[in-house]
Coordinates of C-alpha atoms and ligand atoms in Angstrom, one line a residue:
X24 CA 17.5 -19.6 19.3
X25 CA 20.1 -17.8 17.4
X26 CA 19.3 -14.2 16.6
X27 CA 18.4 -13.6 13.0
X28 CA 20.7 -11.1 11.4
X29 CA 19.0 -8.1 9.9
X30 CA 20.3 -8.8 6.4
X31 CA 19.0 -12.4 6.7
X32 CA 15.5 -11.2 7.2
X33 CA 13.2 -10.5 4.3
X34 CA 14.1 -7.1 2.9
X35 CA 13.8 -5.1 -0.3
X36 CA 17.2 -4.5 -1.9
X37 CA 16.2 -3.1 -5.3
X38 CA 13.3 -0.9 -6.5
X39 CA 12.7 0.9 -9.7
X40 CA 9.9 2.6 -11.5
X41 CA 8.5 0.1 -14.0
X42 CA 5.5 1.5 -15.8
X43 CA 2.2 3.4 -15.6
X44 CA -1.2 2.2 -16.8
X45 CA -4.3 4.2 -17.7
X46 CA -6.2 1.4 -19.2
X47 CA -6.5 -2.4 -19.3
X48 CA -4.1 -2.9 -22.2
X49 CA -1.3 -1.4 -20.0
X50 CA -1.8 -3.6 -17.0
X51 CA 1.4 -5.6 -16.3
X52 CA 0.6 -9.3 -16.9
X53 CA 3.9 -11.1 -16.6
X54 CA 2.8 -13.3 -13.7
X55 CA 4.9 -11.6 -11.0
X56 CA 3.1 -11.0 -7.8
X57 CA 1.7 -7.6 -7.0
X58 CA 1.0 -5.8 -3.7
X59 CA -1.1 -2.7 -4.2
X60 CA -1.9 0.4 -2.1
X61 CA -5.0 2.4 -2.2
X62 CA -6.5 5.2 -0.1
X63 CA -7.8 8.7 0.0
X64 CA -5.9 11.3 -2.0
X65 CA -3.0 12.6 0.2
X66 CA -3.2 9.8 2.7
X67 CA 0.4 8.9 2.1
X68 CA 0.5 6.0 -0.5
X69 CA 3.5 7.2 -2.4
X70 CA 5.3 8.1 0.8
X71 CA 4.7 4.6 2.1
X72 CA 6.1 3.0 -1.1
X73 CA 9.2 5.2 -0.7
X74 CA 9.6 4.3 3.0
X75 CA 9.2 0.5 2.3
X76 CA 11.9 0.7 -0.4
X77 CA 14.2 2.9 1.7
X78 CA 14.1 5.5 -1.1
X79 CA 13.4 9.2 -1.0
X80 CA 12.2 9.9 -4.5
X81 CA 11.0 6.6 -6.1
X82 CA 7.3 7.5 -6.0
X83 CA 6.3 11.1 -6.4
X84 CA 5.1 12.7 -3.2
X85 CA 3.2 16.0 -3.1
X86 CA 1.4 18.2 -0.6
X87 CA -1.2 18.7 -3.3
X88 CA -3.8 15.9 -3.3
X89 CA -4.6 14.1 -6.5
X90 CA -0.9 13.7 -7.6
X91 CA -0.9 10.1 -8.6
X92 CA -3.5 9.7 -11.4
X93 CA -2.2 6.5 -13.0
X94 CA -1.6 3.0 -11.8
X95 CA 2.1 3.0 -11.2
X96 CA 4.1 -0.2 -11.0
X97 CA 7.4 -0.4 -9.2
X98 CA 9.6 -3.4 -9.9
X99 CA 10.9 -4.8 -6.6
X100 CA 13.5 -7.3 -5.7
X101 CA 13.7 -8.8 -2.2
X102 CA 15.7 -11.4 -0.5
X103 CA 15.8 -13.5 2.7
X104 CA 17.9 -16.3 4.1
X105 CA 15.9 -19.4 4.9
X106 CA 17.7 -22.4 6.4
X107 CA 21.1 -21.0 5.3
X108 CA 19.9 -20.7 1.7
X109 CA 19.4 -17.4 -0.1
X110 CA 16.0 -16.8 -1.7
X111 CA 15.2 -13.9 -4.0
X112 CA 11.8 -12.6 -5.1
X113 CA 10.8 -10.4 -8.1
X114 CA 7.5 -8.7 -7.7
X115 CA 5.7 -5.3 -8.0
X116 CA 4.5 -2.7 -5.6
X117 CA 1.5 -0.9 -7.2
X118 CA 0.6 2.7 -6.4
X119 CA -3.1 3.3 -7.2
X120 CA -4.6 6.8 -7.7
X121 CA -6.3 8.2 -4.6
X122 CA -10.0 8.7 -4.1
X123 CA -11.9 11.6 -2.6
X124 CA -9.9 14.3 -4.5
X125 CA -12.1 17.4 -3.7
X126 CA -11.8 18.9 -7.2
X127 CA -12.9 15.7 -8.9
X128 CA -16.3 15.7 -10.6
X129 CA -18.9 12.9 -10.2
X130 CA -17.9 11.7 -13.7
X131 CA -14.3 11.4 -12.5
X132 CA -15.4 9.5 -9.4
X133 CA -17.3 7.0 -11.6
X134 CA -14.3 6.6 -13.9
X135 CA -12.1 6.1 -10.8
X136 CA -14.1 3.2 -9.5
X137 CA -14.5 1.7 -13.0
X138 CA -10.8 2.0 -13.5
X139 CA -9.7 0.5 -10.2
X140 CA -12.5 -2.2 -10.4
X141 CA -11.2 -3.2 -13.8
X142 CA -7.6 -3.4 -12.5
X143 CA -8.7 -5.5 -9.5
X144 CA -10.7 -7.9 -11.7
X145 CA -7.9 -8.3 -14.2
X146 CA -5.0 -8.6 -11.9
X147 CA -4.6 -12.3 -11.3
X148 CA -1.3 -11.9 -9.5
X149 CA -2.5 -9.4 -7.0
X150 CA -1.8 -10.9 -3.6
X151 CA -3.0 -8.1 -1.3
X152 CA -4.4 -4.6 -1.1
X153 CA -3.3 -2.3 1.6
X154 CA -6.0 0.2 2.3
X155 CA -4.4 3.3 3.8
X156 CA -6.4 5.4 6.2
X157 CA -5.2 8.5 8.0
X158 CA -5.0 7.2 11.6
X159 CA -6.0 10.6 12.9
X160 CA -9.4 10.2 11.3
X161 CA -10.7 6.6 11.6
X162 CA -14.2 6.1 10.2
X163 CA -14.6 8.8 7.6
X164 CA -17.6 8.0 5.4
X165 CA -15.5 8.1 2.2
X166 CA -13.1 5.5 3.6
X167 CA -16.1 3.4 4.8
X168 CA -17.4 3.4 1.3
X169 CA -14.1 2.4 -0.2
X170 CA -13.7 -0.3 2.4
X171 CA -17.1 -1.9 1.9
X172 CA -16.4 -2.0 -1.9
X173 CA -12.9 -3.4 -1.5
X174 CA -13.9 -5.9 1.2
X175 CA -16.0 -7.6 -1.5
X176 CA -13.5 -7.6 -4.3
X177 CA -10.0 -7.5 -2.8
X178 CA -8.1 -10.9 -2.7
X179 CA -6.8 -10.0 0.7
X180 CA -7.2 -6.7 2.5
X181 CA -5.0 -5.1 5.2
X182 CA -5.7 -1.7 6.8
X183 CA -2.7 0.6 7.2
X184 CA -3.2 3.6 9.5
X185 CA -0.9 6.4 8.1
X186 CA 0.8 9.4 9.6
X187 CA 1.1 7.7 13.0
X188 CA 3.8 10.2 14.0
X189 CA 1.2 12.9 14.2
X190 CA -0.5 11.3 17.2
X191 CA 0.5 10.9 20.8
X192 CA 1.1 7.3 21.9
X193 CA -2.3 6.9 23.7
X194 CA -4.2 8.4 20.8
X195 CA -2.4 6.1 18.4
X196 CA -3.4 3.0 20.4
X197 CA -7.0 4.2 20.7
X198 CA -7.3 5.0 17.0
X199 CA -5.7 1.7 15.9
X200 CA -8.4 -0.1 17.9
X201 CA -11.0 2.1 16.1
X202 CA -9.6 1.1 12.7
X203 CA -9.9 -2.6 13.7
X204 CA -13.5 -2.0 14.7
X205 CA -14.7 0.0 11.7
X206 CA -12.5 -1.7 9.0
X207 CA -11.9 -5.4 9.9
X208 CA -9.3 -6.7 7.5
X209 CA -7.5 -10.0 7.0
X210 CA -5.4 -9.4 10.1
X211 CA -5.1 -6.4 12.4
X212 CA -4.5 -2.8 11.2
X213 CA -0.9 -1.7 11.1
X214 CA 0.0 1.8 12.5
X215 CA 2.5 3.3 10.1
X216 CA 4.7 6.3 9.8
X217 CA 6.7 7.0 6.7
X218 CA 8.4 9.7 8.6
X219 CA 9.9 7.6 11.4
X220 CA 9.5 4.0 10.0
X221 CA 7.1 2.8 12.6
X222 CA 5.1 -0.2 11.3
X223 CA 7.6 -0.8 8.5
X224 CA 8.9 -4.1 9.8
X225 CA 5.4 -5.3 10.6
X226 CA 4.2 -4.5 7.1
X227 CA 7.3 -6.1 5.5
X228 CA 6.5 -9.3 7.5
X229 CA 3.0 -9.3 6.1
X230 CA 4.2 -8.7 2.6
X231 CA 6.8 -11.5 3.0
X232 CA 3.9 -13.9 3.8
X233 CA 2.2 -12.9 0.5
X234 CA 5.3 -12.8 -1.7
X235 CA 7.3 -15.9 -0.6
X236 CA 5.8 -19.3 -1.3
Ligands
GTP303 N1 3.9 13.4 9.1 C1 3.8 12.6 8.0 N2 3.5 13.0 6.8 C2 3.3 12.2 5.8 C3 3.4 10.8 6.0 N3 3.1 10.1 4.8 C4 2.9 11.1 3.9 N4 3.0 12.3 4.5 C5 2.8 13.6 3.8 O1 1.4 13.7 3.3 C6 1.5 14.3 2.0 C7 0.9 13.4 0.9 O2 1.8 12.3 0.7 P1 1.7 11.3 -0.6 O3 2.6 10.2 -0.3 O4 2.0 12.1 -1.8 O5 0.2 10.9 -0.6 P2 -0.6 10.0 -1.7 O6 -1.6 9.2 -1.0 O7 0.4 9.3 -2.6 O8 -1.4 11.2 -2.5 P3 -2.0 11.2 -4.0 O9 -1.0 10.6 -4.9 O10 -2.4 12.6 -4.2 O11 -3.2 10.3 -3.9 C8 2.9 14.8 1.7 O12 3.1 16.1 2.1 C9 3.7 13.8 2.6 O13 4.9 14.3 3.0 C10 3.7 10.3 7.3 O14 3.8 9.1 7.6 N5 3.9 11.3 8.3
MG304 MG1 0.6 9.4 -4.7

């Protein structure tokens, strides 16, 4: 079989900040498909969006947890060559606010789940949620809680173990297995590193399956 050229494979060639939503009236409803990322504050959601898009400063990254407070939409254009024909796709990556921010009050926690729950219920074009979990700490109660809730309401759920570069190879393999055990998703967990790009191709293939008809 002929080798597929890199530029023929599904890839993102354009990404731009589109809008932010703080309530239902601001959700984007133009029918374009959405892929959303969720996870504990500081787990690396914004970094993953930057890494996927090959950008350094598209989504705002911070050492301080609780940076992303709104639902942020990024307009994405991707392309691939299928049977010598070019196909292009217009869709959104959605960066959701993190949970478990230590300084957050119970009232904020309730409004967080109401807000995200409302987004999930109202997003008819949402194809998949990527739940990000720090691969160094599989099985934290707060992630378990989010997982159980999302498992019930997400259209399709994939687990992404972040900051893989911080573990040695054998620990990475072991913790990836633990992610699959504690958080069974619609397909195996993906070990990711926004720092060195590990897992990026695997995640792009999964997204391709959701975005392309
Ligand atoms: N080593 C390493 N550090 C990472 C990785 N991904 C994110 N980080 C770091 O983790 C911190 C938080 O990253 P963000 O991408 O802002 O995390 P977030 O989940 O968007 O955080 P909130 O918006 O606060 O919910 C930053 O200091 C990043 O540089 C990774 O894959 N490897
Ligand atoms: Mg963020």
